[in-house]
Amino acid sequence: MMRGERDTISQIATPPGAGGIGIVRVSGADALHVARAVFRPARGGRLEGIEPYTARYGHIVAADGTVIDECVLLYMRAPHSYTGEDTAELQCHGGTLVLREVLLRTWEAGARPAEAGEFTKRAFLNGRLDLSRAEGVMELISAKSARAVRAARERMAGALAEKIAGIRTRLLGAIAHIEAGIDFPEDDIPEARTGALAADIAAASADVARLLEGADAGRILREGMKTVIVGRPNVGKSSLLNALLGMERAIVTDVPGTTRDVIEEQIVIEGIPLRLLDTAGLRAAEDAVEQIGVARTQRHLADAELVLAVFDGAAPLTPEDEDLIVRLRNCAAEMIILCNKEDRDSVLTAADFSMLDAPVLVISAQAGTGLDDLRRAIAEIVRRMEGDLGDGALPNVERETEALRRAAEHLRTAQETLAADMGTDFVSIDLRAAYEILGEILGETADTDLIDKIFSEFCIGK
């Protein structure tokens, strides 16, 4: 069968593995025809007169009439379904083998296998979702925290799409004003006043810049913040990891160099997912294995997004501590300085770290004190990243961020062209380019290859 957008498709829509309920979704013009071929109502009769949005109990049967499984059938009529097409959902028992049998029956009855993300792609093509909202569907599925779930819901409701649409509306008004004067010079249409046009471009540019400023926070909600715990041996790095996790994940001893490789765990702090890495202590390593661990620590420090720098608060700074401070001064990541071992007499103060632009907290990883202050400090860092944007309006995939960067560049060029008095027709070229690029985020001006690539990254059955 030739694969096309008008084919009737089917796929298992629930996760792999055993469960109480499993769903096979069928979507397309022949969805009801496929359902009739595989489903037999328990009370007899036929499905031609089935009312949409009602449940019908019965059985899935093989071509020879053999019962495969019990089933509840839900039928939704276009355009009021997830895909915007006629849709039948076969709710069966959630065993892997039985669902596979049901799926194969739908293929025998005329459906074809749905490709990855094809149900959501059809919802997009049928105008049920714009591209930004469609990507919110996968964000909801893959969310790593309650806050990420909320952000995905807001995106699906149009939080980002509305901001992008607002910028495009402003640009379209400016373009129309300019081009009216170009296309109809004989009519009494005033030229775009330079001051008003400059104000419109500046406002659009500021809105794009605000969205770009929130890109890191959006990506962190989606993927997690790479957080590296560093310090010399025996300052309490592994104890901190264990305290934050609430479990004994890393071995803790008094022997320097216990941690020789990077230990990575996922945690959520104040609704923010963190990729937490406990690293080997930074020092002149004494053997080849520890040297490899220290080298890995240095590499992770170079591309960290947040550094938790741990020092022994009960001891003066050592040469190894001083060396770490020098490294941190050249580190681009956000950082928090932690003076550990609060349960002992304190020696270090914030003044010892005055050369670093970072908060200094006093904690005891072993006793668990000061960790609430640490959690609040991490949340504050992410809040600074997102500015005054809501979670759902944060661009969080590289495609969106790159589009915003390109739009910002065209708006910058438009401002320079206008300031140089090179003519509003040249300004219009860059404004239209920015308008088209922003449309890619919503899918209004995205090409077919880009749309296919985006939806190919969705999960099977969605």
Coordinates of C-alpha atoms in Angstrom, one line a residue:
M1 CA 0.0 0.0 0.0
M2 CA 1.4 3.4 -0.9
R3 CA 2.0 5.5 2.2
G4 CA 0.1 8.7 2.2
E5 CA -1.6 11.2 4.4
R6 CA -5.0 9.8 3.4
D7 CA -4.2 6.2 4.4
T8 CA -6.0 4.7 7.4
I9 CA -3.3 4.0 10.0
S10 CA -3.1 2.0 13.2
Q11 CA -0.7 1.4 16.0
I12 CA -0.5 0.4 19.7
A13 CA -0.9 3.7 21.6
T14 CA 0.0 2.5 25.1
P15 CA 3.6 1.8 26.4
P16 CA 5.2 -1.6 25.8
G17 CA 4.9 -4.2 28.6
A18 CA 2.0 -5.8 30.5
G19 CA -0.8 -3.8 31.9
G20 CA -4.5 -3.9 32.7
I21 CA -5.5 -2.0 29.5
G22 CA -3.8 -1.6 26.1
I23 CA -5.1 0.5 23.3
V24 CA -4.8 0.1 19.5
R25 CA -5.7 3.4 17.7
V26 CA -7.0 3.4 14.2
S27 CA -7.3 6.7 12.3
G28 CA -8.4 7.7 8.8
A29 CA -11.4 7.7 6.5
D30 CA -11.7 3.9 6.8
A31 CA -11.3 3.7 10.6
L32 CA -14.9 2.5 11.1
H33 CA -14.6 0.0 8.2
V34 CA -11.5 -1.5 9.9
A35 CA -13.3 -1.6 13.3
R36 CA -16.3 -3.4 11.7
A37 CA -14.0 -6.0 10.3
V38 CA -12.2 -6.8 13.5
F39 CA -14.9 -6.1 16.2
R40 CA -18.0 -8.0 17.1
P41 CA -20.5 -6.3 19.6
A42 CA -21.3 -8.6 22.5
R43 CA -25.1 -8.1 22.0
G44 CA -24.9 -8.6 18.3
G45 CA -25.9 -6.1 15.6
R46 CA -23.6 -4.1 13.4
L47 CA -21.5 -0.9 13.9
E48 CA -22.9 1.2 11.0
G49 CA -25.2 3.0 13.4
I50 CA -22.8 3.4 16.3
E51 CA -23.0 6.8 17.9
P52 CA -19.7 8.7 18.1
Y53 CA -18.2 9.2 21.5
T54 CA -19.9 6.2 23.1
A55 CA -18.4 3.0 24.2
R56 CA -19.4 -0.4 22.8
Y57 CA -18.4 -3.7 24.5
G58 CA -17.5 -6.8 22.4
H59 CA -14.7 -8.9 21.1
I60 CA -11.8 -8.7 18.7
V61 CA -12.1 -11.6 16.3
A62 CA -9.8 -13.2 13.8
A63 CA -10.8 -13.5 10.1
D64 CA -12.3 -17.0 10.8
G65 CA -14.3 -15.7 13.7
T66 CA -12.1 -16.9 16.5
V67 CA -12.1 -14.6 19.5
I68 CA -8.8 -12.9 20.1
D69 CA -9.7 -10.7 23.1
E70 CA -12.4 -8.8 24.9
C71 CA -12.6 -5.2 23.8
V72 CA -14.3 -1.8 24.4
L73 CA -14.6 0.2 21.2
L74 CA -14.6 4.0 21.2
Y75 CA -15.5 5.7 17.9
M76 CA -14.8 9.4 17.3
R77 CA -15.9 11.2 14.1
A78 CA -13.9 13.8 12.2
P79 CA -13.1 16.5 12.9
H80 CA -13.7 16.1 16.6
S81 CA -10.9 13.6 17.4
Y82 CA -7.2 13.9 18.3
T83 CA -6.1 13.6 14.7
G84 CA -9.0 15.4 13.2
E85 CA -10.0 12.2 11.3
D86 CA -12.4 9.4 12.0
T87 CA -10.8 7.5 14.8
A88 CA -11.5 4.1 16.5
E89 CA -9.8 3.1 19.7
L90 CA -9.8 -0.6 20.6
Q91 CA -9.3 -1.0 24.3
C92 CA -8.1 -4.5 25.1
H93 CA -6.2 -6.3 27.7
G94 CA -2.6 -4.9 28.0
G95 CA -0.6 -8.0 27.3
T96 CA 2.2 -7.5 24.7
L97 CA 1.2 -10.6 22.6
V98 CA -2.5 -10.0 22.6
L99 CA -2.1 -6.3 21.6
R100 CA 0.2 -7.4 18.8
E101 CA -2.5 -9.8 17.6
V102 CA -5.1 -7.1 17.6
L103 CA -2.8 -4.7 15.8
L104 CA -2.1 -7.3 13.1
R105 CA -5.8 -7.8 12.6
T106 CA -6.3 -4.1 11.9
W107 CA -3.6 -4.3 9.2
E108 CA -5.3 -7.3 7.7
A109 CA -8.5 -5.3 7.6
G110 CA -6.9 -2.5 5.6
A111 CA -5.0 -0.2 7.9
R112 CA -1.3 0.3 7.5
P113 CA 1.3 0.6 10.3
A114 CA 1.5 4.2 11.6
E115 CA 4.9 5.7 11.5
A116 CA 6.5 7.4 14.5
G117 CA 4.5 10.5 15.5
E118 CA 2.1 10.1 12.6
F119 CA -1.1 10.5 14.7
T120 CA 0.2 13.9 16.0
K121 CA 1.5 14.8 12.6
R122 CA -2.0 14.3 11.2
A123 CA -3.4 16.5 14.0
F124 CA -1.0 19.2 12.8
L125 CA -1.8 18.8 9.1
N126 CA -5.5 18.9 9.9
G127 CA -5.2 22.1 11.8
R128 CA -5.8 20.6 15.3
L129 CA -2.4 21.7 16.6
D130 CA 0.3 24.1 15.5
L131 CA 3.9 22.8 15.5
S132 CA 4.7 24.3 18.9
R133 CA 1.6 22.7 20.5
A134 CA 2.4 19.4 18.8
E135 CA 5.9 19.4 20.3
G136 CA 4.3 20.0 23.7
V137 CA 2.6 16.6 23.4
M138 CA 6.0 14.9 23.4
E139 CA 7.3 17.1 26.2
L140 CA 4.3 16.0 28.3
I141 CA 5.1 12.4 27.7
S142 CA 8.9 12.8 28.5
A143 CA 8.6 15.3 31.3
K144 CA 11.0 14.7 34.2
S145 CA 9.3 16.8 36.9
A146 CA 5.9 18.2 37.9
R147 CA 7.1 21.6 36.7
A148 CA 8.0 20.2 33.3
V149 CA 4.5 18.6 33.1
R150 CA 2.9 22.0 33.8
A151 CA 5.1 23.7 31.2
A152 CA 4.1 21.1 28.6
R153 CA 0.5 21.6 29.4
E154 CA 0.9 25.4 29.0
R155 CA 2.7 24.9 25.7
M156 CA -0.1 22.6 24.5
A157 CA -2.5 25.4 25.4
G158 CA -0.6 27.8 23.3
A159 CA 1.6 29.8 25.7
L160 CA 4.6 29.9 23.3
A161 CA 2.5 30.0 20.1
E162 CA 0.6 33.1 21.3
K163 CA 3.8 35.0 22.0
I164 CA 5.2 34.1 18.6
A165 CA 1.9 35.0 16.9
G166 CA 1.9 38.3 18.6
I167 CA 5.4 39.2 17.3
R168 CA 4.4 38.1 13.8
T169 CA 1.3 40.3 13.9
R170 CA 3.4 43.3 14.8
L171 CA 5.8 42.6 12.0
L172 CA 3.0 42.0 9.5
G173 CA 1.5 45.4 10.3
A174 CA 4.9 47.1 9.7
I175 CA 5.4 45.2 6.5
A176 CA 1.9 46.0 5.2
H177 CA 2.4 49.7 6.0
I178 CA 5.8 49.8 4.1
E179 CA 4.6 47.8 1.1
A180 CA 1.4 49.8 0.7
G181 CA 3.5 52.9 0.1
I182 CA 5.8 50.9 -2.4
D183 CA 2.9 49.2 -4.4
F184 CA 0.6 52.2 -4.6
P185 CA 2.7 55.3 -4.8
E186 CA -0.1 57.2 -6.8
D187 CA -2.6 56.8 -4.0
D188 CA -2.6 59.1 -1.0
I189 CA -1.1 56.5 1.4
P190 CA 1.4 58.1 3.8
E191 CA 4.9 56.5 4.0
A192 CA 5.7 54.6 7.1
R193 CA 6.9 57.1 9.6
T194 CA 10.4 56.3 10.5
G195 CA 9.9 56.8 14.3
A196 CA 6.8 54.5 14.4
L197 CA 8.5 51.9 12.3
A198 CA 11.6 52.0 14.4
A199 CA 9.5 51.5 17.5
D200 CA 7.7 48.5 16.0
I201 CA 11.0 46.8 15.1
A202 CA 12.5 47.6 18.5
A203 CA 9.5 46.1 20.3
A204 CA 9.6 42.9 18.1
S205 CA 13.3 42.6 18.6
A206 CA 12.9 43.0 22.4
D207 CA 10.2 40.3 22.4
V208 CA 12.4 37.9 20.5
A209 CA 15.3 38.6 22.8
R210 CA 13.2 37.8 25.9
L211 CA 12.2 34.5 24.4
L212 CA 15.9 33.7 23.6
E213 CA 16.9 34.6 27.2
G214 CA 14.5 31.9 28.4
A215 CA 15.9 29.2 26.0
D216 CA 18.4 27.8 28.6
A217 CA 15.7 27.5 31.2
G218 CA 13.3 25.8 28.8
R219 CA 15.9 23.3 27.7
I220 CA 16.7 22.6 31.4
L221 CA 13.1 21.8 32.1
R222 CA 13.1 19.4 29.2
E223 CA 16.5 17.7 29.5
G224 CA 17.8 18.6 33.0
M225 CA 20.6 20.8 34.2
K226 CA 24.1 19.3 34.1
T227 CA 25.2 19.8 37.7
V228 CA 28.8 18.9 38.6
I229 CA 30.0 18.4 42.2
V230 CA 33.7 19.3 42.4
G231 CA 36.2 19.7 45.2
R232 CA 39.4 18.1 46.4
P233 CA 39.3 14.6 47.9
N234 CA 37.5 14.1 51.3
V235 CA 35.6 17.4 51.4
G236 CA 32.2 15.6 51.3
K237 CA 31.2 15.5 47.6
S238 CA 29.9 11.9 47.8
S239 CA 28.1 12.7 51.1
L240 CA 26.4 15.6 49.3
L241 CA 25.3 13.4 46.5
N242 CA 23.9 10.8 48.9
A243 CA 22.1 13.5 50.9
L244 CA 20.5 15.1 47.9
L245 CA 19.4 11.7 46.6
G246 CA 18.2 10.5 50.0
M247 CA 20.1 7.2 49.5
E248 CA 23.6 5.7 49.8
R249 CA 24.5 5.9 46.1
A250 CA 28.2 6.7 46.4
I251 CA 30.8 5.1 48.7
V252 CA 31.9 7.4 51.5
T253 CA 35.1 6.7 53.4
D254 CA 38.0 8.7 55.0
V255 CA 40.3 7.4 52.3
P256 CA 41.2 10.1 49.7
G257 CA 40.5 9.2 46.1
T258 CA 37.6 6.8 46.8
T259 CA 35.6 8.2 43.9
R260 CA 37.6 7.4 40.8
D261 CA 34.9 7.7 38.1
V262 CA 31.9 10.0 37.5
I263 CA 28.7 8.9 39.2
E264 CA 25.6 10.3 37.5
E265 CA 22.0 10.4 38.9
Q266 CA 18.8 12.2 38.0
I267 CA 17.1 14.2 40.7
V268 CA 14.4 16.9 40.9
I269 CA 15.0 20.0 43.1
E270 CA 12.2 22.6 43.4
G271 CA 10.6 21.2 40.2
I272 CA 13.9 21.4 38.3
P273 CA 15.4 18.2 36.9
L274 CA 19.2 18.0 37.5
R275 CA 21.7 15.6 36.0
L276 CA 23.8 15.4 39.1
L277 CA 27.5 14.2 38.7
D278 CA 29.7 13.3 41.6
T279 CA 33.3 13.5 40.3
A280 CA 36.7 12.4 41.4
G281 CA 38.5 14.7 43.8
L282 CA 40.8 17.3 42.0
R283 CA 44.4 16.7 43.1
A284 CA 47.7 15.4 41.7
A285 CA 46.5 11.8 41.3
E286 CA 48.7 9.1 42.6
D287 CA 47.9 6.3 40.1
A288 CA 46.7 5.8 36.5
V289 CA 43.1 5.0 37.4
E290 CA 42.7 8.1 39.6
Q291 CA 44.4 10.2 36.9
I292 CA 41.7 9.1 34.4
G293 CA 39.0 10.1 36.9
V294 CA 40.5 13.5 37.5
A295 CA 40.7 14.1 33.7
R296 CA 37.1 13.3 33.4
T297 CA 36.2 15.7 36.2
Q298 CA 38.0 18.4 34.3
R299 CA 36.1 17.7 31.1
H300 CA 32.7 17.7 32.9
L301 CA 33.6 20.9 34.6
A302 CA 34.3 22.6 31.3
D303 CA 30.8 21.9 30.0
A304 CA 28.8 22.0 33.2
E305 CA 25.7 24.3 33.5
L306 CA 25.8 24.4 37.3
V307 CA 28.8 23.7 39.6
L308 CA 28.5 22.8 43.2
A309 CA 32.0 23.5 44.5
V310 CA 32.5 21.8 47.9
F311 CA 35.1 22.9 50.4
D312 CA 35.9 21.7 53.9
G313 CA 34.6 24.5 56.0
A314 CA 36.4 23.2 59.1
A315 CA 39.9 23.6 57.5
P316 CA 41.9 26.4 55.9
L317 CA 42.1 26.5 52.1
T318 CA 44.7 24.2 50.8
P319 CA 46.8 24.6 47.6
E320 CA 44.3 22.2 45.9
D321 CA 41.5 24.4 47.0
E322 CA 43.3 27.5 45.6
D323 CA 43.8 25.7 42.3
L324 CA 40.1 24.9 42.1
I325 CA 39.2 28.5 42.8
V326 CA 41.4 29.5 39.9
R327 CA 39.5 27.0 37.7
L328 CA 36.2 28.3 38.8
R329 CA 37.1 31.9 37.9
N330 CA 37.4 30.7 34.3
C331 CA 34.3 28.6 34.4
A332 CA 31.3 29.8 32.4
A333 CA 28.8 27.8 34.4
E334 CA 26.5 29.1 37.2
M335 CA 28.0 28.0 40.5
I336 CA 27.3 27.7 44.2
I337 CA 30.1 27.5 46.8
L338 CA 29.4 25.1 49.6
C339 CA 31.3 25.1 52.9
N340 CA 30.7 21.6 54.2
K341 CA 31.0 20.1 57.6
E342 CA 28.9 22.7 59.4
D343 CA 28.7 20.3 62.3
R344 CA 32.4 21.1 63.1
D345 CA 34.0 24.4 64.1
S346 CA 33.9 26.7 61.0
V347 CA 37.1 28.2 59.6
L348 CA 36.1 29.4 56.1
T349 CA 33.9 32.4 55.5
A350 CA 32.4 34.1 52.5
A351 CA 35.4 36.4 52.4
D352 CA 37.6 33.5 51.4
F353 CA 35.6 33.3 48.1
S354 CA 35.2 37.0 47.3
M355 CA 37.0 36.5 44.0
L356 CA 34.1 34.3 42.8
D357 CA 30.7 35.8 41.8
A358 CA 28.7 33.1 43.5
P359 CA 26.6 32.5 46.6
V360 CA 28.4 30.9 49.5
L361 CA 26.3 28.5 51.7
V362 CA 27.2 26.6 54.8
I363 CA 26.0 23.0 54.9
S364 CA 26.6 19.7 56.5
A365 CA 26.1 16.9 54.0
Q366 CA 26.4 14.3 56.7
A367 CA 23.8 15.9 59.0
G368 CA 21.6 17.2 56.1
T369 CA 21.6 20.8 57.3
G370 CA 21.7 23.7 54.9
L371 CA 20.3 21.6 52.0
D372 CA 17.0 23.5 51.9
D373 CA 19.0 26.7 51.3
L374 CA 20.9 24.9 48.5
R375 CA 17.6 23.9 46.8
R376 CA 16.3 27.4 47.0
A377 CA 19.6 28.8 45.5
I378 CA 19.3 26.4 42.6
A379 CA 15.7 27.4 41.9
E380 CA 16.7 31.1 42.0
I381 CA 19.4 30.4 39.3
V382 CA 16.8 28.9 37.0
R383 CA 14.3 31.7 37.7
R384 CA 16.9 34.2 36.6
M385 CA 17.4 32.3 33.4
E386 CA 13.7 32.3 32.5
G387 CA 13.1 36.0 33.4
D388 CA 9.4 36.9 33.5
L389 CA 8.3 34.2 31.0
G390 CA 6.0 31.5 32.1
D391 CA 7.3 27.9 31.8
G392 CA 5.1 27.1 28.8
A393 CA 6.5 30.1 26.8
L394 CA 10.1 29.0 27.1
P395 CA 11.6 27.7 23.8
N396 CA 13.2 24.4 24.7
V397 CA 14.3 22.7 21.5
E398 CA 17.2 23.7 19.4
R399 CA 15.0 24.2 16.3
E400 CA 13.0 27.0 18.1
T401 CA 16.1 28.6 19.6
E402 CA 17.9 28.6 16.2
A403 CA 14.8 30.1 14.5
L404 CA 14.7 32.9 17.1
R405 CA 18.4 33.6 16.7
R406 CA 17.9 34.0 12.9
A407 CA 14.9 36.2 13.4
A408 CA 16.8 38.4 15.8
E409 CA 19.6 38.8 13.3
H410 CA 17.2 40.0 10.6
L411 CA 15.5 42.4 13.0
R412 CA 18.9 43.8 13.9
T413 CA 19.7 44.3 10.2
A414 CA 16.4 45.9 9.7
Q415 CA 17.1 48.4 12.5
E416 CA 20.5 49.2 11.0
T417 CA 19.1 49.7 7.5
L418 CA 16.4 52.0 8.8
A419 CA 18.9 54.0 10.8
A420 CA 21.1 54.3 7.7
D421 CA 18.1 55.7 5.8
M422 CA 18.6 53.2 3.0
G423 CA 14.9 53.0 2.2
T424 CA 12.0 51.3 3.8
D425 CA 11.7 48.8 0.9
F426 CA 15.1 47.3 2.1
V427 CA 13.8 47.3 5.6
S428 CA 10.8 45.3 4.5
I429 CA 13.0 42.5 3.1
D430 CA 14.5 41.7 6.6
L431 CA 11.1 42.1 8.3
R432 CA 9.5 39.6 6.0
A433 CA 12.4 37.2 6.5
A434 CA 12.0 37.5 10.3
Y435 CA 8.2 36.9 9.9
E436 CA 8.8 33.8 7.8
I437 CA 11.4 32.4 10.2
L438 CA 9.1 32.8 13.2
G439 CA 6.4 31.0 11.2
E440 CA 8.7 28.0 11.2
I441 CA 8.2 27.6 15.0
L442 CA 4.4 27.3 14.5
G443 CA 4.8 25.2 11.3
E444 CA 3.1 27.8 9.1
T445 CA 6.2 28.3 6.9
A446 CA 8.2 25.1 7.7
D447 CA 9.0 22.9 4.7
T448 CA 7.9 19.3 4.4
D449 CA 11.3 17.8 5.2
L450 CA 11.5 19.7 8.5
I451 CA 8.0 18.6 9.5
D452 CA 8.8 15.0 8.7
K453 CA 12.0 15.1 10.8
I454 CA 10.3 16.6 13.8
F455 CA 7.5 14.0 13.9
S456 CA 9.9 11.2 13.2
E457 CA 11.4 11.9 16.6
F458 CA 8.1 11.2 18.3
C459 CA 7.3 7.8 19.9
I460 CA 5.5 5.1 18.0
G461 CA 1.8 5.3 18.6
K462 CA 1.7 9.0 19.2

